[in-house]
PDB file of C-alpha atoms in Angstrom:
ATOM      1  CA  MET A  46     -17.118   3.787   7.716  1.00 96.00           C
ATOM      2  CA  ARG A  47     -13.783   2.055   7.453  1.00 98.00           C
ATOM      3  CA  VAL A  48     -13.053   0.770   3.951  1.00 98.00           C
ATOM      4  CA  TYR A  49     -10.230  -1.613   3.104  1.00 98.00           C
ATOM      5  CA  CYS A  50      -9.165  -1.818  -0.559  1.00 98.00           C
ATOM      6  CA  ASP A  51      -7.187  -4.772  -1.827  1.00 97.00           C
ATOM      7  CA  THR A  52      -4.674  -4.526  -4.660  1.00 95.00           C
ATOM      8  CA  GLY A  53      -7.208  -5.078  -7.429  1.00 94.00           C
ATOM      9  CA  ILE A  54      -8.938  -1.790  -6.693  1.00 96.00           C
ATOM     10  CA  PHE A  55      -5.668   0.099  -7.152  1.00 95.00           C
ATOM     11  CA  VAL A  56      -4.951  -1.877 -10.329  1.00 93.00           C
ATOM     12  CA  ASP A  57      -8.370  -0.795 -11.621  1.00 94.00           C
ATOM     13  CA  TYR A  58      -7.604   2.831 -10.752  1.00 95.00           C
ATOM     14  CA  LEU A  59      -4.074   2.840 -12.175  1.00 92.00           C
ATOM     15  CA  SER A  60      -5.021   1.017 -15.379  1.00 88.00           C
ATOM     16  CA  ALA A  61      -6.527   4.215 -16.785  1.00 86.00           C
ATOM     17  CA  ARG A  62      -3.585   6.388 -15.833  1.00 83.00           C
ATOM     18  CA  GLY A  63      -0.708   5.578 -18.100  1.00 73.00           C
ATOM     19  CA  PRO A  64       0.669   3.263 -20.736  1.00 71.00           C
ATOM     20  CA  VAL A  65       2.571   1.052 -18.287  1.00 66.00           C
ATOM     21  CA  SER A  66      -0.473   0.361 -16.110  1.00 67.00           C
ATOM     22  CA  ALA A  67      -2.952   0.180 -18.992  1.00 67.00           C
ATOM     23  CA  SER A  68      -2.040  -3.429 -19.703  1.00 71.00           C
ATOM     24  CA  LEU A  69      -2.984  -4.504 -16.181  1.00 74.00           C
ATOM     25  CA  ARG A  70      -6.746  -4.452 -16.645  1.00 76.00           C
ATOM     26  CA  THR A  71      -7.740  -5.479 -20.142  1.00 75.00           C
ATOM     27  CA  LEU A  72     -10.818  -7.626 -19.477  1.00 77.00           C
ATOM     28  CA  ALA A  73     -14.273  -6.796 -18.196  1.00 79.00           C
ATOM     29  CA  ARG A  74     -15.326  -7.916 -14.720  1.00 87.00           C
ATOM     30  CA  ARG A  75     -18.933  -8.652 -13.811  1.00 88.00           C
ATOM     31  CA  GLY A  76     -20.173  -6.890 -16.946  1.00 91.00           C
ATOM     32  CA  ARG A  77     -18.113  -3.729 -16.429  1.00 92.00           C
ATOM     33  CA  SER A  78     -15.443  -2.647 -18.888  1.00 91.00           C
ATOM     34  CA  PRO A  79     -11.916  -1.785 -17.724  1.00 90.00           C
ATOM     35  CA  ALA A  80     -12.802   1.903 -18.191  1.00 90.00           C
ATOM     36  CA  ASN A  81     -15.862   1.503 -15.944  1.00 93.00           C
ATOM     37  CA  LEU A  82     -13.797  -0.385 -13.364  1.00 94.00           C
ATOM     38  CA  ALA A  83     -11.282   2.488 -13.335  1.00 94.00           C
ATOM     39  CA  ARG A  84     -14.068   5.062 -12.927  1.00 96.00           C
ATOM     40  CA  ASP A  85     -15.655   3.081 -10.090  1.00 97.00           C
ATOM     41  CA  ALA A  86     -12.293   2.747  -8.344  1.00 97.00           C
ATOM     42  CA  GLU A  87     -11.670   6.480  -8.594  1.00 97.00           C
ATOM     43  CA  LYS A  88     -15.168   7.281  -7.367  1.00 98.00           C
ATOM     44  CA  LEU A  89     -14.690   4.895  -4.435  1.00 98.00           C
ATOM     45  CA  LEU A  90     -11.363   6.467  -3.479  1.00 98.00           C
ATOM     46  CA  GLN A  91     -12.819   9.981  -3.769  1.00 97.00           C
ATOM     47  CA  THR A  92     -15.798   9.018  -1.612  1.00 97.00           C
ATOM     48  CA  CYS A  93     -13.500   7.512   1.011  1.00 97.00           C
ATOM     49  CA  LEU A  94     -11.350  10.654   1.047  1.00 97.00           C
ATOM     50  CA  ALA A  95     -14.410  12.870   1.532  1.00 96.00           C
ATOM     51  CA  LYS A  96     -16.409  10.853   4.049  1.00 96.00           C
ATOM     52  CA  HIS A  97     -14.684   7.682   5.264  1.00 97.00           C
ATOM     53  CA  VAL A  98     -11.399   6.120   6.369  1.00 98.00           C
ATOM     54  CA  ALA A  99      -9.629   3.943   3.813  1.00 98.00           C
ATOM     55  CA  GLY A 100      -6.771   1.497   4.200  1.00 98.00           C
ATOM     56  CA  THR A 101      -4.737  -1.048   2.312  1.00 98.00           C
ATOM     57  CA  SER A 102      -1.710  -3.221   2.985  1.00 97.00           C
ATOM     58  CA  THR A 103       1.965  -2.670   2.286  1.00 96.00           C
ATOM     59  CA  LEU A 104       1.594  -5.923   0.345  1.00 96.00           C
ATOM     60  CA  THR A 105      -0.086  -3.840  -2.360  1.00 96.00           C
ATOM     61  CA  PHE A 106       3.254  -2.196  -3.242  1.00 94.00           C
ATOM     62  CA  TYR A 107       4.636  -5.614  -4.120  1.00 94.00           C
ATOM     63  CA  GLU A 108       1.529  -6.866  -5.906  1.00 95.00           C
ATOM     64  CA  VAL A 109       1.192  -3.785  -8.119  1.00 93.00           C
ATOM     65  CA  GLU A 110       4.840  -3.878  -9.146  1.00 91.00           C
ATOM     66  CA  GLU A 111       4.801  -7.632  -9.683  1.00 92.00           C
ATOM     67  CA  SER A 112       1.667  -7.405 -11.834  1.00 90.00           C
ATOM     68  CA  VAL A 113       3.303  -4.897 -14.169  1.00 87.00           C
ATOM     69  CA  PHE A 114       6.539  -6.865 -14.205  1.00 87.00           C
ATOM     70  CA  LYS A 115       4.763 -10.090 -15.228  1.00 88.00           C
ATOM     71  CA  VAL A 116       2.826  -8.406 -18.032  1.00 84.00           C
ATOM     72  CA  LEU A 117       5.930  -6.698 -19.406  1.00 83.00           C
ATOM     73  CA  SER A 118       8.072  -9.839 -19.066  1.00 81.00           C
ATOM     74  CA  ARG A 119       5.825 -11.654 -21.509  1.00 80.00           C
ATOM     75  CA  THR A 120       6.666  -9.073 -24.170  1.00 75.00           C
ATOM     76  CA  MET A 121      10.417  -9.170 -23.553  1.00 71.00           C
ATOM     77  CA  THR A 122      11.258 -12.813 -24.222  1.00 73.00           C
ATOM     78  CA  GLY A 123      14.682 -13.167 -25.781  1.00 71.00           C
ATOM     79  CA  VAL A 124      15.785  -9.653 -24.793  1.00 67.00           C
ATOM     80  CA  THR A 125      19.194  -9.583 -23.113  1.00 68.00           C
ATOM     81  CA  LEU A 126      19.022  -8.274 -19.539  1.00 67.00           C
ATOM     82  CA  ALA A 127      15.254  -7.775 -19.827  1.00 68.00           C
ATOM     83  CA  HIS A 128      14.844  -8.355 -16.108  1.00 71.00           C
ATOM     84  CA  SER A 129      17.088  -5.404 -15.257  1.00 77.00           C
ATOM     85  CA  LEU A 130      15.450  -3.192 -17.844  1.00 77.00           C
ATOM     86  CA  LEU A 131      11.928  -3.957 -16.653  1.00 83.00           C
ATOM     87  CA  ILE A 132      12.398  -3.346 -12.934  1.00 86.00           C
ATOM     88  CA  PRO A 133      12.429   0.481 -13.201  1.00 87.00           C
ATOM     89  CA  VAL A 134       9.349   0.406 -15.405  1.00 84.00           C
ATOM     90  CA  ALA A 135       7.484  -1.929 -13.074  1.00 86.00           C
ATOM     91  CA  ARG A 136       8.632   0.102 -10.065  1.00 89.00           C
ATOM     92  CA  SER A 137       6.949   3.151 -11.570  1.00 88.00           C
ATOM     93  CA  ALA A 138       3.578   1.448 -11.000  1.00 88.00           C
ATOM     94  CA  ALA A 139       4.416   1.008  -7.308  1.00 91.00           C
ATOM     95  CA  LEU A 140       5.301   4.711  -7.196  1.00 92.00           C
ATOM     96  CA  GLN A 141       1.969   5.545  -8.813  1.00 92.00           C
ATOM     97  CA  PHE A 142       0.234   3.411  -6.194  1.00 93.00           C
ATOM     98  CA  ASP A 143       2.083   5.323  -3.466  1.00 96.00           C
ATOM     99  CA  MET A 144       0.988   8.622  -5.003  1.00 96.00           C
ATOM    100  CA  ALA A 145      -2.616   7.424  -5.185  1.00 96.00           C
ATOM    101  CA  THR A 146      -2.628   6.466  -1.497  1.00 97.00           C
ATOM    102  CA  ARG A 147      -1.352   9.941  -0.638  1.00 97.00           C
ATOM    103  CA  LEU A 148      -3.814  11.730  -2.940  1.00 97.00           C
ATOM    104  CA  PHE A 149      -6.770   9.832  -1.506  1.00 98.00           C
ATOM    105  CA  GLY A 150      -5.602   9.656   2.119  1.00 98.00           C
ATOM    106  CA  VAL A 151      -5.460   5.856   2.131  1.00 98.00           C
ATOM    107  CA  GLN A 152      -3.648   4.445   5.151  1.00 98.00           C
ATOM    108  CA  VAL A 153      -0.988   1.915   4.167  1.00 98.00           C
ATOM    109  CA  LEU A 154      -0.993  -0.721   6.895  1.00 97.00           C
ATOM    110  CA  ASP A 155       1.996  -2.837   7.862  1.00 95.00           C
ATOM    111  CA  LEU A 156       2.115  -6.574   7.502  1.00 93.00           C
ATOM    112  CA  THR A 157       2.701  -7.917  10.982  1.00 92.00           C
ATOM    113  CA  GLN A 158       3.296 -11.324  12.462  1.00 94.00           C
ATOM    114  CA  PRO A 159      -0.141 -11.428  14.156  1.00 92.00           C
ATOM    115  CA  ARG A 160      -1.793 -10.629  10.823  1.00 93.00           C
ATOM    116  CA  ALA A 161       0.180 -13.387   9.121  1.00 93.00           C
ATOM    117  CA  GLN A 162      -0.745 -15.828  11.901  1.00 94.00           C
ATOM    118  CA  TYR A 163      -4.423 -14.912  11.547  1.00 91.00           C
ATOM    119  CA  ALA A 164      -4.183 -15.494   7.792  1.00 92.00           C
ATOM    120  CA  LEU A 165      -2.620 -18.915   8.374  1.00 91.00           C
ATOM    121  CA  SER A 166      -4.914 -20.077  11.140  1.00 92.00           C
ATOM    122  CA  ASN A 167      -8.362 -18.709  10.239  1.00 90.00           C
ATOM    123  CA  HIS A 168     -10.658 -21.666   9.624  1.00 89.00           C
ATOM    124  CA  ALA A 169     -12.969 -19.849   7.200  1.00 89.00           C
ATOM    125  CA  LEU A 170     -10.050 -18.716   5.040  1.00 92.00           C
ATOM    126  CA  ASN A 171      -8.653 -22.234   4.936  1.00 91.00           C
ATOM    127  CA  MET A 172     -12.037 -23.839   4.190  1.00 91.00           C
ATOM    128  CA  HIS A 173     -12.676 -21.392   1.329  1.00 93.00           C
ATOM    129  CA  ALA A 174      -9.178 -22.027  -0.116  1.00 93.00           C
ATOM    130  CA  ILE A 175      -8.151 -18.385   0.164  1.00 95.00           C
ATOM    131  CA  ARG A 176      -4.565 -18.021  -1.041  1.00 94.00           C
ATOM    132  CA  ALA A 177      -1.857 -16.330   1.015  1.00 93.00           C
ATOM    133  CA  ALA A 178      -1.908 -12.822  -0.471  1.00 95.00           C
ATOM    134  CA  ASP A 179      -5.700 -12.593  -0.236  1.00 96.00           C
ATOM    135  CA  ALA A 180      -5.616 -14.013   3.290  1.00 96.00           C
ATOM    136  CA  LEU A 181      -3.075 -11.348   4.271  1.00 96.00           C
ATOM    137  CA  HIS A 182      -5.342  -8.641   2.842  1.00 97.00           C
ATOM    138  CA  ILE A 183      -8.308 -10.071   4.741  1.00 97.00           C
ATOM    139  CA  SER A 184      -6.399 -10.305   8.019  1.00 96.00           C
ATOM    140  CA  THR A 185      -5.213  -6.712   7.585  1.00 97.00           C
ATOM    141  CA  ALA A 186      -8.807  -5.603   6.922  1.00 97.00           C
ATOM    142  CA  VAL A 187      -9.942  -7.446  10.060  1.00 97.00           C
ATOM    143  CA  GLU A 188      -7.321  -5.692  12.201  1.00 96.00           C
ATOM    144  CA  PHE A 189      -8.129  -2.337  10.519  1.00 97.00           C
ATOM    145  CA  GLU A 190     -11.714  -2.837  11.764  1.00 98.00           C
ATOM    146  CA  ALA A 191     -13.005  -2.519   8.210  1.00 98.00           C
ATOM    147  CA  ASP A 192     -16.722  -2.325   7.682  1.00 98.00           C
ATOM    148  CA  ILE A 193     -16.209  -3.066   3.981  1.00 98.00           C
ATOM    149  CA  LEU A 194     -13.441  -4.973   2.224  1.00 98.00           C
ATOM    150  CA  VAL A 195     -13.428  -3.978  -1.455  1.00 98.00           C
ATOM    151  CA  THR A 196     -12.042  -6.528  -3.911  1.00 97.00           C
ATOM    152  CA  GLY A 197     -12.572  -7.742  -7.431  1.00 95.00           C
ATOM    153  CA  ASP A 198     -11.751 -11.338  -6.500  1.00 95.00           C
ATOM    154  CA  ALA A 199     -14.860 -13.544  -6.675  1.00 95.00           C
ATOM    155  CA  GLN A 200     -13.402 -16.088  -4.249  1.00 95.00           C
ATOM    156  CA  VAL A 201     -12.909 -13.367  -1.631  1.00 97.00           C
ATOM    157  CA  ILE A 202     -16.324 -11.824  -2.357  1.00 97.00           C
ATOM    158  CA  ALA A 203     -17.813 -15.227  -1.457  1.00 96.00           C
ATOM    159  CA  LEU A 204     -16.783 -14.407   2.130  1.00 96.00           C
ATOM    160  CA  ASP A 205     -19.260 -11.510   2.344  1.00 97.00           C
ATOM    161  CA  ARG A 206     -20.502 -11.252   5.943  1.00 97.00           C
ATOM    162  CA  LEU A 207     -18.646 -14.455   6.946  1.00 95.00           C
ATOM    163  CA  ILE A 208     -15.541 -12.795   8.419  1.00 95.00           C
ATOM    164  CA  PRO A 209     -15.910 -10.508  11.434  1.00 96.00           C
ATOM    165  CA  ASN A 210     -13.643  -7.522  11.854  1.00 97.00           C
ATOM    166  CA  ARG A 211     -11.691  -6.994  15.071  1.00 95.00           C
ATOM    167  CA  LEU A 212     -14.798  -5.485  16.692  1.00 97.00           C
ATOM    168  CA  GLY A 213     -16.736  -8.679  15.949  1.00 97.00           C
ATOM    169  CA  LEU A 214     -18.891  -7.076  13.252  1.00 98.00           C
ATOM    170  CA  PRO A 215     -19.291  -9.016   9.995  1.00 97.00           C
ATOM    171  CA  MET A 216     -17.421  -7.323   7.149  1.00 97.00           C
ATOM    172  CA  ARG A 217     -19.135  -6.671   3.882  1.00 98.00           C
ATOM    173  CA  VAL A 218     -16.925  -8.019   1.098  1.00 98.00           C
ATOM    174  CA  CYS A 219     -17.773  -6.681  -2.339  1.00 98.00           C
ATOM    175  CA  ASP A 220     -16.612  -5.123  -5.580  1.00 97.00           C
ATOM    176  CA  THR A 221     -16.489  -1.362  -6.125  1.00 96.00           C
ATOM    177  CA  ASP A 222     -19.957  -1.058  -7.660  1.00 96.00           C
ATOM    178  CA  LEU A 223     -21.691  -2.481  -4.577  1.00 97.00           C
ATOM    179  CA  ALA A 224     -19.307  -0.696  -2.205  1.00 97.00           C
ATOM    180  CA  LEU A 225     -20.320   2.620  -3.760  1.00 97.00           C
ATOM    181  CA  THR A 226     -23.978   1.921  -2.937  1.00 97.00           C
ATOM    182  CA  LEU A 227     -23.049   1.037   0.661  1.00 97.00           C
ATOM    183  CA  LEU A 228     -21.144   4.285   1.162  1.00 95.00           C
TER     184      LEU A 228
END
């Protein structure tokens, strides 16, 4: 199977792997604690490495770094040059993401103009009010010919079986717990 992971899955995984990333996932999701989300993400990535093909977007580099930067910025109000001081710390999360993709053999897929055009013009994405970053992940999953798009975003999960991949097959869109049962 071809499995596409959006940024949230890597945030789940990284949140249990260091003090910088730990602040990224502090709340439960669908009855699972942050620790359980991290375990499910790791199990998913291990399963993909062993038996499947996994992919994600280059957009994930930006989203992981930006997530850490936003969390840290809230704690640095009033600090002179905080922006400059936080960039290297936030960048470390993007480096961890890069290492994770290499460890688990996850293909990092380019953002391309056709993928952006698909994201902008897809009727289902527009009707379901899917925001730009999520639409770019979905369009990349479509082009990747994903059988499963794994996300923690409820609005994207609502698209389960509504978006066909490039082969015309409806993609399953689900969180890690369900994805693990499908693999």
